[in-house]
PDB file of C-alpha atoms in Angstrom:
ATOM      1  CA  MET A   1     163.956  99.661 107.481  1.00 73.00           C
ATOM      2  CA  HIS A   2     164.770  96.135 108.689  1.00 70.00           C
ATOM      3  CA  ILE A   3     168.446  96.944 109.291  1.00 77.00           C
ATOM      4  CA  GLY A   4     167.706 100.266 110.966  1.00 78.00           C
ATOM      5  CA  LYS A   5     168.327 102.649 108.059  1.00 83.00           C
ATOM      6  CA  ILE A   6     165.131 104.597 108.672  1.00 82.00           C
ATOM      7  CA  LEU A   7     166.154 107.824 106.921  1.00 85.00           C
ATOM      8  CA  GLU A   8     167.286 105.952 103.813  1.00 85.00           C
ATOM      9  CA  ALA A   9     164.034 103.972 103.797  1.00 83.00           C
ATOM     10  CA  ASN A  10     161.987 107.167 104.031  1.00 82.00           C
ATOM     11  CA  GLU A  11     163.945 108.715 101.144  1.00 85.00           C
ATOM     12  CA  LEU A  12     163.382 105.616  99.018  1.00 85.00           C
ATOM     13  CA  THR A  13     159.669 105.668  99.836  1.00 83.00           C
ATOM     14  CA  ALA A  14     159.421 109.311  98.758  1.00 84.00           C
ATOM     15  CA  LYS A  15     161.288 108.562  95.510  1.00 86.00           C
ATOM     16  CA  ILE A  16     158.964 105.660  94.680  1.00 86.00           C
ATOM     17  CA  GLY A  17     155.956 107.860  95.409  1.00 82.00           C
ATOM     18  CA  ASN A  18     157.232 110.542  93.021  1.00 81.00           C
ATOM     19  CA  LEU A  19     157.786 107.937  90.269  1.00 83.00           C
ATOM     20  CA  ILE A  20     154.227 106.672  90.712  1.00 81.00           C
ATOM     21  CA  ASN A  21     152.846 110.216  90.458  1.00 79.00           C
ATOM     22  CA  GLU A  22     154.921 110.907  87.326  1.00 79.00           C
ATOM     23  CA  HIS A  23     153.644 107.718  85.696  1.00 78.00           C
ATOM     24  CA  ARG A  24     150.032 108.552  86.537  1.00 74.00           C
ATOM     25  CA  THR A  25     150.488 112.056  85.122  1.00 75.00           C
ATOM     26  CA  SER A  26     151.882 110.754  81.828  1.00 75.00           C
ATOM     27  CA  VAL A  27     149.183 108.095  81.468  1.00 71.00           C
ATOM     28  CA  LEU A  28     146.291 110.447  82.260  1.00 72.00           C
ATOM     29  CA  SER A  29     147.644 113.558  80.531  1.00 72.00           C
ATOM     30  CA  ASN A  30     145.431 113.051  77.470  1.00 73.00           C
ATOM     31  CA  VAL A  31     142.288 112.177  79.416  1.00 74.00           C
ATOM     32  CA  SER A  32     139.629 114.860  79.729  1.00 73.00           C
ATOM     33  CA  PRO A  33     138.953 115.655  83.416  1.00 67.00           C
ATOM     34  CA  THR A  34     135.238 115.986  82.589  1.00 68.00           C
ATOM     35  CA  SER A  35     134.912 112.552  81.000  1.00 71.00           C
ATOM     36  CA  SER A  36     134.608 109.723  83.515  1.00 70.00           C
ATOM     37  CA  LYS A  37     134.167 107.298  80.599  1.00 72.00           C
ATOM     38  CA  GLN A  38     137.637 108.087  79.248  1.00 73.00           C
ATOM     39  CA  LEU A  39     139.147 107.878  82.720  1.00 73.00           C
ATOM     40  CA  TRP A  40     137.694 104.424  83.434  1.00 73.00           C
ATOM     41  CA  LYS A  41     138.735 103.217  79.974  1.00 75.00           C
ATOM     42  CA  VAL A  42     142.368 104.091  80.732  1.00 73.00           C
ATOM     43  CA  VAL A  43     142.159 102.578  84.232  1.00 69.00           C
ATOM     44  CA  ASN A  44     140.634  99.332  82.949  1.00 68.00           C
ATOM     45  CA  GLU A  45     143.165  99.045  80.131  1.00 68.00           C
ATOM     46  CA  THR A  46     146.000  99.593  82.619  1.00 63.00           C
ATOM     47  CA  ARG A  47     144.817  96.918  85.033  1.00 60.00           C
ATOM     48  CA  GLY A  48     143.785  94.526  82.239  1.00 55.00           C
ATOM     49  CA  SER A  49     140.139  94.413  83.290  1.00 52.00           C
ATOM     50  CA  ASN A  50     137.653  92.400  81.255  1.00 51.00           C
ATOM     51  CA  ILE A  51     135.147  95.166  81.829  1.00 51.00           C
ATOM     52  CA  ALA A  52     137.127  97.351  79.396  1.00 46.00           C
ATOM     53  CA  ASN A  53     135.952  95.107  76.551  1.00 48.00           C
ATOM     54  CA  ASN A  54     132.375  94.980  77.868  1.00 51.00           C
ATOM     55  CA  SER A  55     132.710  91.217  78.211  1.00 63.00           C
ATOM     56  CA  LEU A  56     133.327  88.929  81.153  1.00 77.00           C
ATOM     57  CA  LYS A  57     135.654  86.023  80.641  1.00 80.00           C
ATOM     58  CA  ILE A  58     136.918  83.109  82.711  1.00 82.00           C
ATOM     59  CA  ASN A  59     139.940  81.338  81.261  1.00 77.00           C
ATOM     60  CA  ASN A  60     139.336  83.266  78.018  1.00 77.00           C
ATOM     61  CA  GLN A  61     135.788  81.880  77.777  1.00 81.00           C
ATOM     62  CA  PRO A  62     132.678  84.135  77.952  1.00 83.00           C
ATOM     63  CA  VAL A  63     130.831  84.016  81.248  1.00 82.00           C
ATOM     64  CA  ASP A  64     127.247  82.763  81.290  1.00 84.00           C
ATOM     65  CA  LEU A  65     125.429  85.625  83.012  1.00 83.00           C
ATOM     66  CA  GLU A  66     122.584  83.364  84.164  1.00 86.00           C
ATOM     67  CA  ASP A  67     125.060  81.069  85.923  1.00 87.00           C
ATOM     68  CA  LEU A  68     126.804  84.090  87.447  1.00 85.00           C
ATOM     69  CA  ASN A  69     123.470  85.433  88.695  1.00 83.00           C
ATOM     70  CA  LYS A  70     122.631  82.062  90.286  1.00 84.00           C
ATOM     71  CA  TYR A  71     126.039  82.061  91.962  1.00 84.00           C
ATOM     72  CA  TYR A  72     125.476  85.489  93.523  1.00 80.00           C
ATOM     73  CA  ALA A  73     121.914  84.581  94.521  1.00 76.00           C
ATOM     74  CA  GLY A  74     123.187  81.505  96.360  1.00 76.00           C
ATOM     75  CA  VAL A  75     126.096  83.152  98.164  1.00 72.00           C
ATOM     76  CA  ALA A  76     124.290  83.420 101.527  1.00 62.00           C
ATOM     77  CA  THR A  77     124.920  80.145 103.348  1.00 62.00           C
ATOM     78  CA  ASP A  78     123.234  80.657 106.699  1.00 63.00           C
ATOM     79  CA  THR A  79     121.915  77.110 106.932  1.00 65.00           C
ATOM     80  CA  ASP A  80     119.981  77.968 110.097  1.00 68.00           C
ATOM     81  CA  TYR A  81     118.146  80.896 108.511  1.00 67.00           C
ATOM     82  CA  ASP A  82     114.462  80.985 109.402  1.00 69.00           C
ATOM     83  CA  PRO A  83     112.295  83.452 107.459  1.00 66.00           C
ATOM     84  CA  HIS A  84     110.198  83.867 110.610  1.00 69.00           C
ATOM     85  CA  CYS A  85     113.159  84.758 112.839  1.00 66.00           C
ATOM     86  CA  THR A  86     112.086  88.428 112.975  1.00 64.00           C
ATOM     87  CA  GLU A  87     108.646  87.686 114.432  1.00 64.00           C
ATOM     88  CA  PRO A  88     109.781  87.757 118.123  1.00 61.00           C
ATOM     89  CA  TYR A  89     110.996  91.319 117.586  1.00 59.00           C
ATOM     90  CA  LEU A  90     107.895  92.666 115.864  1.00 58.00           C
ATOM     91  CA  ASN A  91     105.976  93.488 119.059  1.00 57.00           C
ATOM     92  CA  PHE A  92     107.065  97.096 119.306  1.00 52.00           C
ATOM     93  CA  PRO A  93     105.128 100.213 120.308  1.00 51.00           C
ATOM     94  CA  PRO A  94     103.832 102.658 117.699  1.00 49.00           C
ATOM     95  CA  PHE A  95     105.466 105.945 116.789  1.00 48.00           C
ATOM     96  CA  ASP A  96     106.138 108.144 119.767  1.00 50.00           C
ATOM     97  CA  PRO A  97     107.684 111.549 118.981  1.00 47.00           C
ATOM     98  CA  GLN A  98     108.192 112.385 122.662  1.00 50.00           C
ATOM     99  CA  GLU A  99     109.964 109.332 124.043  1.00 50.00           C
ATOM    100  CA  PRO A 100     113.705 108.964 123.237  1.00 46.00           C
ATOM    101  CA  GLY A 101     114.641 105.796 121.382  1.00 49.00           C
ATOM    102  CA  ARG A 102     111.226 105.399 119.794  1.00 56.00           C
ATOM    103  CA  LEU A 103     110.583 105.823 116.111  1.00 63.00           C
ATOM    104  CA  ARG A 104     109.608 109.312 115.055  1.00 71.00           C
ATOM    105  CA  THR A 105     107.251 109.844 112.157  1.00 81.00           C
ATOM    106  CA  LEU A 106     109.054 111.202 109.129  1.00 87.00           C
ATOM    107  CA  ASN A 107     107.501 114.390 107.819  1.00 90.00           C
ATOM    108  CA  VAL A 108     107.108 115.614 104.262  1.00 93.00           C
ATOM    109  CA  PHE A 109     109.557 118.489 104.702  1.00 93.00           C
ATOM    110  CA  ASP A 110     112.348 116.174 105.840  1.00 91.00           C
ATOM    111  CA  ILE A 111     111.830 113.834 102.910  1.00 93.00           C
ATOM    112  CA  GLN A 112     111.688 116.685 100.408  1.00 94.00           C
ATOM    113  CA  SER A 113     115.020 117.997 101.701  1.00 93.00           C
ATOM    114  CA  HIS A 114     116.530 114.526 101.219  1.00 93.00           C
ATOM    115  CA  LEU A 115     115.176 114.366  97.675  1.00 94.00           C
ATOM    116  CA  LEU A 116     116.542 117.805  96.865  1.00 93.00           C
ATOM    117  CA  ALA A 117     119.962 116.722  98.159  1.00 92.00           C
ATOM    118  CA  VAL A 118     120.171 113.678  95.875  1.00 91.00           C
ATOM    119  CA  LYS A 119     123.417 113.774  93.903  1.00 88.00           C
ATOM    120  CA  LYS A 120     124.152 112.310  90.513  1.00 87.00           C
ATOM    121  CA  THR A 121     124.115 108.559  91.012  1.00 88.00           C
ATOM    122  CA  ALA A 122     123.190 105.337  89.252  1.00 86.00           C
ATOM    123  CA  SER A 123     119.565 104.232  89.197  1.00 87.00           C
ATOM    124  CA  GLY A 124     118.421 100.793  90.329  1.00 88.00           C
ATOM    125  CA  VAL A 125     116.152  98.196  88.748  1.00 88.00           C
ATOM    126  CA  ASP A 126     113.301 100.720  88.628  1.00 88.00           C
ATOM    127  CA  ASP A 127     115.421 102.747  86.162  1.00 88.00           C
ATOM    128  CA  LEU A 128     114.312 106.025  87.785  1.00 90.00           C
ATOM    129  CA  PRO A 129     117.085 108.621  87.348  1.00 90.00           C
ATOM    130  CA  TYR A 130     118.346 110.760  90.200  1.00 90.00           C
ATOM    131  CA  TRP A 131     117.123 114.003  88.591  1.00 92.00           C
ATOM    132  CA  PHE A 132     113.532 112.710  88.642  1.00 93.00           C
ATOM    133  CA  PHE A 133     113.503 112.703  92.453  1.00 93.00           C
ATOM    134  CA  ARG A 134     115.338 116.032  92.677  1.00 91.00           C
ATOM    135  CA  HIS A 135     113.240 118.006  90.179  1.00 92.00           C
ATOM    136  CA  CYS A 136     109.916 116.479  91.276  1.00 93.00           C
ATOM    137  CA  SER A 137     110.667 116.489  95.009  1.00 93.00           C
ATOM    138  CA  PHE A 138     107.666 118.675  95.895  1.00 93.00           C
ATOM    139  CA  GLN A 139     105.193 116.387  94.126  1.00 93.00           C
ATOM    140  CA  LEU A 140     106.816 113.102  95.233  1.00 94.00           C
ATOM    141  CA  ALA A 141     107.554 113.939  98.877  1.00 94.00           C
ATOM    142  CA  PRO A 142     104.057 113.112 100.305  1.00 95.00           C
ATOM    143  CA  VAL A 143     103.912 109.687  98.610  1.00 95.00           C
ATOM    144  CA  ILE A 144     107.496 108.760  99.500  1.00 95.00           C
ATOM    145  CA  THR A 145     106.987 109.929 103.091  1.00 94.00           C
ATOM    146  CA  HIS A 146     104.008 107.555 103.395  1.00 93.00           C
ATOM    147  CA  LEU A 147     106.077 104.660 101.981  1.00 93.00           C
ATOM    148  CA  PHE A 148     108.973 105.368 104.341  1.00 91.00           C
ATOM    149  CA  ASN A 149     106.750 105.603 107.426  1.00 89.00           C
ATOM    150  CA  LEU A 150     104.935 102.410 106.458  1.00 87.00           C
ATOM    151  CA  SER A 151     108.252 100.584 106.020  1.00 86.00           C
ATOM    152  CA  LEU A 152     109.486 101.772 109.410  1.00 82.00           C
ATOM    153  CA  ARG A 153     106.202 100.998 111.156  1.00 79.00           C
ATOM    154  CA  THR A 154     106.063  97.415 109.862  1.00 78.00           C
ATOM    155  CA  GLY A 155     109.792  96.709 109.756  1.00 75.00           C
ATOM    156  CA  LYS A 156     109.435  95.490 106.163  1.00 79.00           C
ATOM    157  CA  PRO A 157     110.623  97.510 103.147  1.00 83.00           C
ATOM    158  CA  PRO A 158     108.979  96.857  99.746  1.00 87.00           C
ATOM    159  CA  ASP A 159     110.285  93.786  97.980  1.00 86.00           C
ATOM    160  CA  GLN A 160     111.277  95.913  94.980  1.00 88.00           C
ATOM    161  CA  TRP A 161     113.770  97.782  97.184  1.00 88.00           C
ATOM    162  CA  LYS A 162     115.578  94.534  97.945  1.00 84.00           C
ATOM    163  CA  THR A 163     116.394  93.860  94.284  1.00 86.00           C
ATOM    164  CA  ALA A 164     119.753  95.126  93.075  1.00 86.00           C
ATOM    165  CA  LEU A 165     121.570  95.554  89.786  1.00 86.00           C
ATOM    166  CA  VAL A 166     124.878  93.721  90.158  1.00 85.00           C
ATOM    167  CA  THR A 167     128.007  94.651  88.202  1.00 84.00           C
ATOM    168  CA  PRO A 168     130.730  91.972  88.481  1.00 86.00           C
ATOM    169  CA  VAL A 169     134.177  93.558  88.698  1.00 84.00           C
ATOM    170  CA  PRO A 170     137.229  91.260  88.395  1.00 84.00           C
ATOM    171  CA  LYS A 171     139.382  91.120  91.523  1.00 82.00           C
ATOM    172  CA  ILE A 172     142.362  89.844  89.536  1.00 82.00           C
ATOM    173  CA  SER A 173     143.548  90.339  85.957  1.00 78.00           C
ATOM    174  CA  LYS A 174     142.696  86.779  84.842  1.00 82.00           C
ATOM    175  CA  PRO A 175     139.646  85.422  86.717  1.00 84.00           C
ATOM    176  CA  SER A 176     139.400  81.642  86.933  1.00 85.00           C
ATOM    177  CA  GLY A 177     136.019  81.385  88.647  1.00 85.00           C
ATOM    178  CA  PHE A 178     132.934  83.291  89.771  1.00 86.00           C
ATOM    179  CA  SER A 179     134.540  83.969  93.153  1.00 82.00           C
ATOM    180  CA  ASP A 180     137.147  86.121  91.386  1.00 84.00           C
ATOM    181  CA  PHE A 181     134.468  88.722  90.585  1.00 85.00           C
ATOM    182  CA  ARG A 182     133.445  91.319  93.153  1.00 83.00           C
ATOM    183  CA  PRO A 183     129.703  92.097  92.936  1.00 84.00           C
ATOM    184  CA  ILE A 184     128.949  95.824  93.001  1.00 85.00           C
ATOM    185  CA  SER A 185     125.256  96.055  93.907  1.00 86.00           C
ATOM    186  CA  VAL A 186     123.074  99.068  93.156  1.00 90.00           C
ATOM    187  CA  THR A 187     119.693  99.128  94.889  1.00 90.00           C
ATOM    188  CA  PRO A 188     116.850 101.521  93.995  1.00 93.00           C
ATOM    189  CA  LEU A 189     117.499 105.102  95.029  1.00 93.00           C
ATOM    190  CA  LEU A 190     114.548 105.189  97.456  1.00 93.00           C
ATOM    191  CA  SER A 191     116.026 102.204  99.294  1.00 92.00           C
ATOM    192  CA  ARG A 192     119.334 104.030  99.655  1.00 92.00           C
ATOM    193  CA  ILE A 193     117.663 107.207 100.914  1.00 93.00           C
ATOM    194  CA  LEU A 194     115.731 105.299 103.604  1.00 91.00           C
ATOM    195  CA  GLU A 195     118.866 103.428 104.668  1.00 89.00           C
ATOM    196  CA  ARG A 196     120.726 106.741 104.968  1.00 88.00           C
ATOM    197  CA  ILE A 197     117.955 108.153 107.173  1.00 88.00           C
ATOM    198  CA  ILE A 198     118.004 105.069 109.436  1.00 85.00           C
ATOM    199  CA  VAL A 199     121.791 105.135 109.764  1.00 82.00           C
ATOM    200  CA  ARG A 200     122.025 108.853 110.561  1.00 83.00           C
ATOM    201  CA  ARG A 201     118.963 109.137 112.794  1.00 81.00           C
ATOM    202  CA  TYR A 202     119.151 105.886 114.756  1.00 78.00           C
ATOM    203  CA  LEU A 203     122.207 103.701 114.134  1.00 76.00           C
ATOM    204  CA  LEU A 204     125.141 106.121 114.450  1.00 75.00           C
ATOM    205  CA  PRO A 205     123.862 107.821 117.642  1.00 75.00           C
ATOM    206  CA  SER A 206     123.455 104.364 119.228  1.00 74.00           C
ATOM    207  CA  LEU A 207     126.961 103.052 118.549  1.00 70.00           C
ATOM    208  CA  PRO A 208     129.299 103.211 121.573  1.00 66.00           C
ATOM    209  CA  ALA A 209     132.209 105.250 120.209  1.00 60.00           C
ATOM    210  CA  ALA A 210     134.684 103.897 122.778  1.00 51.00           C
ATOM    211  CA  ASP A 211     134.207 100.328 121.552  1.00 55.00           C
ATOM    212  CA  ILE A 212     134.969 101.002 117.891  1.00 55.00           C
ATOM    213  CA  ILE A 213     138.074 103.177 118.198  1.00 60.00           C
ATOM    214  CA  ASP A 214     140.070 100.682 116.083  1.00 70.00           C
ATOM    215  CA  GLN A 215     137.307  99.979 113.567  1.00 72.00           C
ATOM    216  CA  TYR A 216     137.805 101.438 110.111  1.00 75.00           C
ATOM    217  CA  ALA A 217     135.096  99.770 108.031  1.00 70.00           C
ATOM    218  CA  TYR A 218     131.367 100.549 107.999  1.00 65.00           C
ATOM    219  CA  ARG A 219     131.618 103.830 109.871  1.00 65.00           C
ATOM    220  CA  LEU A 220     131.919 107.488 108.975  1.00 63.00           C
ATOM    221  CA  SER A 221     135.514 108.689 108.487  1.00 62.00           C
ATOM    222  CA  GLY A 222     136.625 105.047 108.404  1.00 67.00           C
ATOM    223  CA  TYR A 223     138.696 104.376 105.312  1.00 73.00           C
ATOM    224  CA  THR A 224     141.015 101.616 104.131  1.00 77.00           C
ATOM    225  CA  ILE A 225     143.851 104.112 103.851  1.00 80.00           C
ATOM    226  CA  ALA A 226     143.394 104.988 107.547  1.00 79.00           C
ATOM    227  CA  ALA A 227     143.857 101.340 108.517  1.00 83.00           C
ATOM    228  CA  ILE A 228     146.971 101.075 106.326  1.00 86.00           C
ATOM    229  CA  VAL A 229     148.459 104.229 107.829  1.00 86.00           C
ATOM    230  CA  GLU A 230     147.769 102.937 111.350  1.00 85.00           C
ATOM    231  CA  ILE A 231     149.412  99.535 110.841  1.00 89.00           C
ATOM    232  CA  LEU A 232     152.397 101.040 108.977  1.00 90.00           C
ATOM    233  CA  HIS A 233     152.916 103.490 111.830  1.00 91.00           C
ATOM    234  CA  ARG A 234     152.867 100.731 114.443  1.00 90.00           C
ATOM    235  CA  VAL A 235     155.157  98.434 112.450  1.00 92.00           C
ATOM    236  CA  THR A 236     157.613 101.267 111.738  1.00 92.00           C
ATOM    237  CA  LYS A 237     157.797 102.227 115.408  1.00 92.00           C
ATOM    238  CA  LEU A 238     158.370  98.598 116.415  1.00 93.00           C
ATOM    239  CA  LEU A 239     161.126  98.156 113.818  1.00 92.00           C
ATOM    240  CA  GLU A 240     163.085 100.956 115.442  1.00 90.00           C
ATOM    241  CA  THR A 241     163.725  98.728 118.448  1.00 91.00           C
ATOM    242  CA  ASN A 242     163.063  95.227 117.063  1.00 91.00           C
ATOM    243  CA  LYS A 243     164.665  93.172 114.288  1.00 89.00           C
ATOM    244  CA  PHE A 244     161.334  92.045 112.860  1.00 91.00           C
ATOM    245  CA  VAL A 245     157.579  92.285 113.438  1.00 92.00           C
ATOM    246  CA  ARG A 246     155.077  89.470 113.051  1.00 92.00           C
ATOM    247  CA  CYS A 247     151.564  90.304 111.834  1.00 89.00           C
ATOM    248  CA  ILE A 248     148.739  87.816 112.220  1.00 89.00           C
ATOM    249  CA  VAL A 249     145.908  88.552 109.782  1.00 85.00           C
ATOM    250  CA  PHE A 250     142.503  86.855 109.634  1.00 82.00           C
ATOM    251  CA  ASP A 251     140.331  86.979 106.552  1.00 77.00           C
ATOM    252  CA  PHE A 252     136.780  85.741 107.023  1.00 75.00           C
ATOM    253  CA  SER A 253     135.483  84.577 103.655  1.00 70.00           C
ATOM    254  CA  LYS A 254     132.006  85.972 102.940  1.00 69.00           C
ATOM    255  CA  ALA A 255     131.634  86.936 106.603  1.00 70.00           C
ATOM    256  CA  PHE A 256     128.615  89.179 106.072  1.00 71.00           C
ATOM    257  CA  ASP A 257     126.869  86.739 103.725  1.00 70.00           C
ATOM    258  CA  THR A 258     127.092  83.890 106.221  1.00 72.00           C
ATOM    259  CA  VAL A 259     126.136  85.805 109.358  1.00 75.00           C
ATOM    260  CA  ASN A 260     123.611  84.106 111.616  1.00 76.00           C
ATOM    261  CA  HIS A 261     120.510  86.300 111.522  1.00 75.00           C
ATOM    262  CA  PRO A 262     119.136  85.557 115.035  1.00 76.00           C
ATOM    263  CA  THR A 263     122.590  86.360 116.457  1.00 79.00           C
ATOM    264  CA  LEU A 264     122.665  89.613 114.500  1.00 78.00           C
ATOM    265  CA  PHE A 265     119.194  90.576 115.757  1.00 76.00           C
ATOM    266  CA  SER A 266     120.110  89.777 119.366  1.00 77.00           C
ATOM    267  CA  LYS A 267     123.155  92.081 119.137  1.00 78.00           C
ATOM    268  CA  LEU A 268     121.176  94.876 117.515  1.00 75.00           C
ATOM    269  CA  LYS A 269     118.602  94.550 120.272  1.00 74.00           C
ATOM    270  CA  THR A 270     121.261  95.522 122.832  1.00 76.00           C
ATOM    271  CA  LEU A 271     121.593  98.944 121.184  1.00 73.00           C
ATOM    272  CA  SER A 272     119.176 101.749 121.916  1.00 68.00           C
ATOM    273  CA  LEU A 273     117.449 101.258 118.584  1.00 69.00           C
ATOM    274  CA  PRO A 274     113.716 101.022 117.928  1.00 66.00           C
ATOM    275  CA  PRO A 275     113.192  97.499 116.471  1.00 58.00           C
ATOM    276  CA  PRO A 276     111.501  98.505 113.199  1.00 57.00           C
ATOM    277  CA  SER A 277     114.545 100.534 112.121  1.00 56.00           C
ATOM    278  CA  TRP A 278     117.060  97.686 112.303  1.00 54.00           C
ATOM    279  CA  LEU A 279     114.594  95.002 111.247  1.00 54.00           C
ATOM    280  CA  GLY A 280     113.842  96.976 108.087  1.00 51.00           C
ATOM    281  CA  SER A 281     117.493  97.546 107.243  1.00 48.00           C
ATOM    282  CA  SER A 282     118.750  94.058 108.106  1.00 46.00           C
ATOM    283  CA  THR A 283     116.029  92.198 106.182  1.00 44.00           C
ATOM    284  CA  SER A 284     116.894  94.174 103.078  1.00 42.00           C
TER     285      SER A 284
END
């Protein structure tokens, strides 16, 4: 590609892709398509993950889970964080179903439909399985509707919904420290359902689409592969008329964990969002 042999480069890319597919087919040929456990076992063995042996190790030494938990709990480093920073935003009007932009009371029928639509997923610290909410949706809907409306009205979700089960997944084959593990957090299912309602009903309709045309993360239809395709397309086009292309990449370490909360609230306030919706989601 660098010397202008675009057709040859495309042919080589296709050949490499076919070799990758052949290798995947041979490796996974004996894995049952209905067994996710077998699939993950093969994947973990291939990438040399410590999870495959059900043990976490750093430099071949077992990881102290208490120390790892303390590390994750202390990741947020917003030194200016004030637990009372949400108070200036709590003076909001009550539910108003008629006025646009105001919170609308959730009804039992809406919540029951959400419970019926729950797919097979992991449970949180409450250990309540997904099928419990689906099969008992009629009986649970009134109680859950009350909890959701109360959370939205006060801007404060229950403390139990803020607790997550964290699975540390190694980022590299041989981790040398806690930072080499990616925490996969699973919150209680009710917390996820309420977040989904807030995002779909209030957040997405408020985002200015024109301003996020090049954003691929944290939005519907935004995938990592889309960003890769976009940058490869631009670089390839530039290489047709240029000898080389320089890419400047910034990586903000723990950007979300270190965000300044008052700044975040001030930006959210500029959107046409009722305050309780984003206060409830951001404080969780």
